[in-house]
Structure formats: C-alpha cells, structure tokens
CSV table of C-alpha atoms in Angstrom, one decimal:
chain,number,residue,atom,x,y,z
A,7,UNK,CA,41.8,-137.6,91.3
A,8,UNK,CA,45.2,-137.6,93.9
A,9,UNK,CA,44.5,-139.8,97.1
A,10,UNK,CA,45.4,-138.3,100.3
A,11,UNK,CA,48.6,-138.8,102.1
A,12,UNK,CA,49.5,-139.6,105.4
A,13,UNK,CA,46.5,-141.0,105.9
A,14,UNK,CA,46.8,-142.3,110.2
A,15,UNK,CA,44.1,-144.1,112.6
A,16,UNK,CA,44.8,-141.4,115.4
A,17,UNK,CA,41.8,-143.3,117.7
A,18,UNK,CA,38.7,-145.7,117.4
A,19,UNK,CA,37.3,-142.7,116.3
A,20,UNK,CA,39.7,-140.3,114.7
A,21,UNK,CA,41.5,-140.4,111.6
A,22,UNK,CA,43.7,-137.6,109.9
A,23,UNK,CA,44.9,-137.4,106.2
A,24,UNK,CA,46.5,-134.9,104.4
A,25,UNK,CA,45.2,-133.7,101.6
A,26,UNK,CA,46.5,-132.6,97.7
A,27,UNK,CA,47.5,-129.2,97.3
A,28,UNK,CA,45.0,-127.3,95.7
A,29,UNK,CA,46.5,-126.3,91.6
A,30,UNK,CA,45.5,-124.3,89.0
A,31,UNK,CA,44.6,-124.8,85.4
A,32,UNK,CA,45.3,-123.2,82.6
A,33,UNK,CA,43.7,-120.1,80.7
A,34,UNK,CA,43.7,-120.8,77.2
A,35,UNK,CA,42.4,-119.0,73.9
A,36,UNK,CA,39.5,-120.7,71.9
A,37,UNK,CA,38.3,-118.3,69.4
A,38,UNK,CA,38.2,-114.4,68.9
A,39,UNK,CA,36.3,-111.9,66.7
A,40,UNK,CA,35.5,-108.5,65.9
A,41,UNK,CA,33.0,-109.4,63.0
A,42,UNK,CA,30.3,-106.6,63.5
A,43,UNK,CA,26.9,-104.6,62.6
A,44,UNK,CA,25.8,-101.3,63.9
A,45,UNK,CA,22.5,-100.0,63.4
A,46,UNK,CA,20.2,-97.8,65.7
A,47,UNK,CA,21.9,-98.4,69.4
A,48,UNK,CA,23.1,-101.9,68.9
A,49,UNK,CA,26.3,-103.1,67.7
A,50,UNK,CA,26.7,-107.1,66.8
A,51,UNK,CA,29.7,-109.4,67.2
A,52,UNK,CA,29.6,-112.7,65.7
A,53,UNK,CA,31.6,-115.7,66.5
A,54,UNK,CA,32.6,-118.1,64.0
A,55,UNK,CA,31.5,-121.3,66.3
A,56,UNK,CA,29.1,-121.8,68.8
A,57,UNK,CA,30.4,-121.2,72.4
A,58,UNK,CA,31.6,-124.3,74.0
A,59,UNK,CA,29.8,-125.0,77.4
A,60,UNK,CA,31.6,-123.6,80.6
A,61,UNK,CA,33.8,-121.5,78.6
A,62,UNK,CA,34.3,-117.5,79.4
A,63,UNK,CA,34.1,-114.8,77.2
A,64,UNK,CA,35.5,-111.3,77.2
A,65,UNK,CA,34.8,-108.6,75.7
A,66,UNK,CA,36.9,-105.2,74.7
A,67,UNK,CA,35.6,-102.1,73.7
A,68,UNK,CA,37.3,-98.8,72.4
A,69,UNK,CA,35.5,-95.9,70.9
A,70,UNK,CA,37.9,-93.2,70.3
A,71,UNK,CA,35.0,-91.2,67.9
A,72,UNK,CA,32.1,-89.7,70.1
A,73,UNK,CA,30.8,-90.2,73.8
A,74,UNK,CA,29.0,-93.5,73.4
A,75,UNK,CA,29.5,-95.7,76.1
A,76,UNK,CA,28.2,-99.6,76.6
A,77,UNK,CA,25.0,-99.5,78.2
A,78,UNK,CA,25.3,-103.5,78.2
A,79,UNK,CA,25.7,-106.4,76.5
A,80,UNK,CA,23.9,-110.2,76.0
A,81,UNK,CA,24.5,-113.3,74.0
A,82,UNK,CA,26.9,-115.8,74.2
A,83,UNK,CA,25.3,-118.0,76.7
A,84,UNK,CA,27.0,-115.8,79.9
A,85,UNK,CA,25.4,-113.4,82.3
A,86,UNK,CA,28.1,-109.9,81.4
A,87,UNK,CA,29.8,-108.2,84.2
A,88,UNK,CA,31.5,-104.7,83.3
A,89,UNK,CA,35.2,-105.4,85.1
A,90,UNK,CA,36.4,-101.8,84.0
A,91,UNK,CA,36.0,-98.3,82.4
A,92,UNK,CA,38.5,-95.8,81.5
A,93,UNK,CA,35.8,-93.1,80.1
A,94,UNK,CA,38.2,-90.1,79.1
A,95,UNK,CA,36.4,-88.7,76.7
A,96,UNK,CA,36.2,-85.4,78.3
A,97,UNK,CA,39.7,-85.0,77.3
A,98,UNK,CA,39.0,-86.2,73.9
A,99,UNK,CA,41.0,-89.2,73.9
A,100,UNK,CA,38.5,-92.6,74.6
A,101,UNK,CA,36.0,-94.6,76.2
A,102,UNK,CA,37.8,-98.2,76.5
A,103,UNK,CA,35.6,-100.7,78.5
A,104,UNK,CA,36.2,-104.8,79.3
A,105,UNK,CA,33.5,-106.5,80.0
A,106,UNK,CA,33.2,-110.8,81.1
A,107,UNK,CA,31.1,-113.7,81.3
A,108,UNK,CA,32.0,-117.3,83.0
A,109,UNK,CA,30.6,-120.6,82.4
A,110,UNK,CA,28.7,-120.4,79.0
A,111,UNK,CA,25.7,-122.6,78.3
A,112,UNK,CA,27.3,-123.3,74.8
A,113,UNK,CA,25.4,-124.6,72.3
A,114,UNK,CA,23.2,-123.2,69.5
A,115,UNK,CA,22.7,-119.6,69.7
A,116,UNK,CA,26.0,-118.4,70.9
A,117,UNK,CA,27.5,-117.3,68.2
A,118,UNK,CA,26.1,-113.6,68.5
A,119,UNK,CA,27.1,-111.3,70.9
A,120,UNK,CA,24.8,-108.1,71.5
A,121,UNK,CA,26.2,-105.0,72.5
A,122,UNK,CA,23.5,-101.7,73.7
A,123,UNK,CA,25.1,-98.5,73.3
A,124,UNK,CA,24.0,-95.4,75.4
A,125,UNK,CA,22.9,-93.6,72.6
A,126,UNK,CA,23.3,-94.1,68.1
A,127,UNK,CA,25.7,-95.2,66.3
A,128,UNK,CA,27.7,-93.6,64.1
A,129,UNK,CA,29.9,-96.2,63.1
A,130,UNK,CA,31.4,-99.5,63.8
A,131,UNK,CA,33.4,-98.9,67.1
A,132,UNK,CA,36.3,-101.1,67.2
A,133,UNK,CA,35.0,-104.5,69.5
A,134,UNK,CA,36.5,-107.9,70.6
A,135,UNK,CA,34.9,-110.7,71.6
A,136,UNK,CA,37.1,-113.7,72.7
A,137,UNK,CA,35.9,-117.0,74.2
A,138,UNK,CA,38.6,-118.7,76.6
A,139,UNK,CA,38.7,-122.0,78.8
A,140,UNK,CA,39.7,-122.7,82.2
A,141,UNK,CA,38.6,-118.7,83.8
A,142,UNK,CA,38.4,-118.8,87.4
A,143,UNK,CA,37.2,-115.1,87.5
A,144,UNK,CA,38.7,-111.6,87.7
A,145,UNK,CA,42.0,-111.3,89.7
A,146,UNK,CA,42.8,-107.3,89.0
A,147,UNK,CA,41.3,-104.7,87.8
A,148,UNK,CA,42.8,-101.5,88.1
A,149,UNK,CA,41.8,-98.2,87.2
A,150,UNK,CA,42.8,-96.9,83.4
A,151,UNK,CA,45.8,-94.6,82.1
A,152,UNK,CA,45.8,-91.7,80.1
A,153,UNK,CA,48.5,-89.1,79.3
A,154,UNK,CA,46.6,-86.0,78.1
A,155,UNK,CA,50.3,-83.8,77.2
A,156,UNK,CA,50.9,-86.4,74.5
A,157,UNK,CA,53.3,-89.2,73.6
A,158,UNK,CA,54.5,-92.1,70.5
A,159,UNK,CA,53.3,-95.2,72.8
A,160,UNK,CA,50.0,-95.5,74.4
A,161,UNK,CA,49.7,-98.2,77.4
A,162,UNK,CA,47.4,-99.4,79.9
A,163,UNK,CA,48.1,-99.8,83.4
A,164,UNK,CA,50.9,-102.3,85.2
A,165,UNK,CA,49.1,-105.3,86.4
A,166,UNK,CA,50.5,-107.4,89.3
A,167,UNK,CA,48.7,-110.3,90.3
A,168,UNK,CA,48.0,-112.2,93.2
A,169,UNK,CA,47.8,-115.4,91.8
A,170,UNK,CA,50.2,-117.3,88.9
A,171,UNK,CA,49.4,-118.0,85.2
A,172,UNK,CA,46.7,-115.0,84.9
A,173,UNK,CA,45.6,-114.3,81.8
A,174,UNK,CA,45.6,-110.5,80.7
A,175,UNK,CA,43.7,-108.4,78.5
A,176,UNK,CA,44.3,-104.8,77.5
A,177,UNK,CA,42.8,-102.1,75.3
A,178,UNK,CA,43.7,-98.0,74.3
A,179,UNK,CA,42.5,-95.5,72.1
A,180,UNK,CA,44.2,-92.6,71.4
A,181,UNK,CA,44.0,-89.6,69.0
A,182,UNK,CA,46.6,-90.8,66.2
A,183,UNK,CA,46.8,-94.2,64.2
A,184,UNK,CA,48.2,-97.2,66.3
A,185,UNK,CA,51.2,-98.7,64.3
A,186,UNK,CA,53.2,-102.0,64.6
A,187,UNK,CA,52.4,-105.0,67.4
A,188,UNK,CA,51.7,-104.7,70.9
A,189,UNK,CA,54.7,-104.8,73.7
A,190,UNK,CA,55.2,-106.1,76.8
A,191,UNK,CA,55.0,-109.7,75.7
A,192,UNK,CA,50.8,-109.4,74.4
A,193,UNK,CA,49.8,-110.4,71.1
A,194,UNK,CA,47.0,-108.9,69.5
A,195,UNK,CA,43.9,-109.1,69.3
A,196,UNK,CA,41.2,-108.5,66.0
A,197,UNK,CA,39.5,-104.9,66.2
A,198,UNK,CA,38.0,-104.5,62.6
A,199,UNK,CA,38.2,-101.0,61.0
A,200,UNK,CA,40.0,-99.5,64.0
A,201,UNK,CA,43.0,-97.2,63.4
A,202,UNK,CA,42.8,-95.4,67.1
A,203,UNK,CA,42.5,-98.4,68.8
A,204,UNK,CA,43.9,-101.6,69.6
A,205,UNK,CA,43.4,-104.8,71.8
A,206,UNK,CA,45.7,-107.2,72.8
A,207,UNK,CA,46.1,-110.4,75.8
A,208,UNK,CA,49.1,-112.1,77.3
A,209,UNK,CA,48.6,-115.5,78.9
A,210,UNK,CA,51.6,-115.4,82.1
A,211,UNK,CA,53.7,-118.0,83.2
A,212,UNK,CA,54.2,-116.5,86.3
A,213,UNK,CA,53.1,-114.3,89.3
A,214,UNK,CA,55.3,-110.9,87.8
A,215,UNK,CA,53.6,-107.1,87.0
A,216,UNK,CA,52.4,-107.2,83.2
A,217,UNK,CA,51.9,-104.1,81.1
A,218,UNK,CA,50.5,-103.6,77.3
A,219,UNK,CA,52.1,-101.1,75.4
A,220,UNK,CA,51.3,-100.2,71.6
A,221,UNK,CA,53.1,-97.8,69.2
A,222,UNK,CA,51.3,-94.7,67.6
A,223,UNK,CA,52.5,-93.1,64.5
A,224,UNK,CA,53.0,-89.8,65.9
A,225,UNK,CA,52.8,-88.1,69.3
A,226,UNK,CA,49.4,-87.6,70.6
A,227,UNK,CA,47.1,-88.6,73.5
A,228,UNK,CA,45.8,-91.2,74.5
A,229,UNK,CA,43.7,-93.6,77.2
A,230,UNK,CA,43.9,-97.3,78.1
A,231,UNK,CA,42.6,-99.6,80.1
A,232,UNK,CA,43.5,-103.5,81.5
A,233,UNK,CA,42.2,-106.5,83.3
A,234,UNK,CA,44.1,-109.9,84.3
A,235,UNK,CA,41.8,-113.1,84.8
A,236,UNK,CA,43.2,-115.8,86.7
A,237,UNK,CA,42.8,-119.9,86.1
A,238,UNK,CA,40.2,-122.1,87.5
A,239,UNK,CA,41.2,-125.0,90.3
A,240,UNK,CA,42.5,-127.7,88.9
A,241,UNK,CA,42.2,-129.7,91.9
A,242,UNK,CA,40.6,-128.7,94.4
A,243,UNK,CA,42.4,-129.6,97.5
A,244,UNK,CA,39.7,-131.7,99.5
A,245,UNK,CA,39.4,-135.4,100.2
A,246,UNK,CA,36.0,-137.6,99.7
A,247,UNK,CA,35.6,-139.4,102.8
A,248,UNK,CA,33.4,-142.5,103.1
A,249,UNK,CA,33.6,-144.4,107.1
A,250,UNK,CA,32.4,-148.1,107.1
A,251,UNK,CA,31.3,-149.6,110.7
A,252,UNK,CA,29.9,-152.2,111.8
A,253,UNK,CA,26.3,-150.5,111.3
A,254,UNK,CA,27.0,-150.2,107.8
A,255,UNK,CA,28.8,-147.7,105.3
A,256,UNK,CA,28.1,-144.0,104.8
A,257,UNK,CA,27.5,-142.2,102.3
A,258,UNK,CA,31.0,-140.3,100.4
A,259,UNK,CA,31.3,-136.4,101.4
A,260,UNK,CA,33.7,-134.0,100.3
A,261,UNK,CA,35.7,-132.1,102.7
A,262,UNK,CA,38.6,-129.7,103.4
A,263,UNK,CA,38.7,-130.9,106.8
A,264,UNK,CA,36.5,-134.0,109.0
C-alpha cells in the first residue's frame, strides 16, 4: 500500500494526513467464446477454462433472423445484468443486446454460460461470451443506432466516457454480410456462424469518444449497439489509522477522512 503524506500533530488531539490519490486498474481480456448449442429456448456458450474468481464477464448478442430476444441468462459464476437493447426488428434489421456480470465465484462449473430465449430457436444466433479482469462496472450505456435508408458500414453509437482506460464493447446486425475487420481502433470478437453480425471491444488509453464501425458487402440496413466498462480502484484513496495512548492502542480503521 502508499503511506500518507504530510502526515502533522495539529493538537494533543488532532492529527491530519493526506492521503494517496485514488487510481485505477486496468481492464484486461482473459478468454472469449462463441462455442454454442441451441435446442428448444436455450442457447449454450462454453468457455474453454473455468472462470477465474472476481473476474467479469460479458456477453454480446445479435440475432439478425427472427424476433427472439434474451429473456435471460445464467452461468458463469455472476448474477447477469442486461446494460442495453437495440431491438429493431420492426424494421427488419436486428435485435443486438450486451449483457454483464462482476466478480465471478470462479471455479468448477463456470465454463457454461446459459442463455433463455423469449421463444424457439431456429438457429444458432451469433453470441459472445468474454471473461475480463479488473471491471469496476458500467460507465456508459447509450441507446443503439440504426439507419433504416441503407448504407456499406454499419456502427454503433459514439461513446464518451467519464472516466479513463474504459473498456468498450460493441455489436451490429444488419441485413447484408459483414466483410473485413472492425474500425475505430476495436478488434474483433468470435461470433460463430454469423455473416449479419459482428462483435468487437477496444480497451482505451484515454478519456476520448470511441465508436465501432464494421464494413458490409453491399449497401443495406442495419442496427448496432455499444457499452464501455470502466477499471476497478486500484488504490483506493484512504488511510488505515491506528492511535496509541497511554490507555493502550486501538484497533486499525480505514478512513477517507478521521
């Protein structure tokens, strides 16, 4: 841990102390998959390893095929949140949905990731499922894009942040075949047997506005949909105090201010 600065006997029974700025950690990838089963209402992702203990997950969802929609989803050792929804498939182009968990249990068992659909399956829909260390929580979530006139590059929305080093995650569908890697600075992410849909993150250096774009193979339309996640403390900006008097010593206690 950093000791406190400036640490000054202001009276027989004052002291004050200054203490280390609060940082953040780092956001960084540990796995991904979009390994999967469908049968009746359920689809399947499995992991290659066990979840490791107080590690996030997310999860990206893209069915550019028929109105199913997530109902929810288990597994992994995490309670899942739904962070966003771009449903468009009124217009025919996607339902694109991110959903989270923090602090895994890890262990045996995680490897499986359960997703309940709001009605059958009919196929495979494309799904990711990526375990990350070091999530504080959700910094941004703002609503999806579509463009229902058409065009060659489907994107989701601009992301600005409130905090530095976010990590962002991004998903479209659209009605033509996705071609060629992701712009704006993501790299993709695995979505097995998907040709309408794509899934990609960017792990920021910085505190700027962040948006995925990916190329289609012709001019069509299209829906998208992103999220940005943003480190846990480091350090946490308090000072364990412990005051010794002639009665004896106390016991230590944490504190952003005494």
């Amino acid at each position: 841990s950093t000791a406190a600065t400036g640490v000054t006997l202001t009276s027989s029974t004052s002291i004050t102390a200054t203490a280390p700025a609060e940082t953040s950690g780092v956001i960084t990838p540990v796995q991904n998959s979009s390994t999967e089963t469908a049968s009746g209402t359920t689809e399947k992702v499995t992991l290659v390893s066990n979840v490791t203990a107080g590690d996030g997950l997310v999860l990206l969802f893209s069915n550019a095929d028929d109105t199913n929609t997530v109902s929810s989803v288990s597994g992994g050792g995490v309670t899942w949140t739904r962070v966003d929804q771009e449903n468009d498939d009124a217009a025919g182009t996607a339902d694109t949905e991110i959903w989270y968990g923090l602090g895994s249990t890890g262990g045996a068992g995680t490897t499986t990731i359960t997703v309940t659909l709001s009605g059958t399956v009919a196929k495979a829909y494309p799904i990711n499922v990526s375990e990350w260390s070091g999530i504080g929580g959700v910094d941004q979530a703002p609503a999806g894009t579509f463009n229902h006139t058409g065009s060659a590059v489907a994107d989701g929305p601009s992301i600005t942040p409130t905090k530095s080093d976010d990590m962002f995650v991004a998903a479209v569908g659209a009605n033509s075949t996705v071609t060629g890697a992701p712009g704006g600075g993501f790299s993709a992410l695995t979505a097995a047997g998907a040709s309408a849909s794509a899934f990609g993150y960017l792990i920021a250096t910085d505190s700027s506005s962040h948006q995925y774009t990916q190329g289609l193979t012709s001019s069509a339309t299209w829906s998208g949909i992103g999220a940005a996640f943003y480190p846990a403390v480091a350090t946490s900006g308090t000072v364990d105090v412990t005051v010794t008097t002639p009665g004896g010593t106390s016991a230590t206690s944490t504190a952003d201010q005494f």
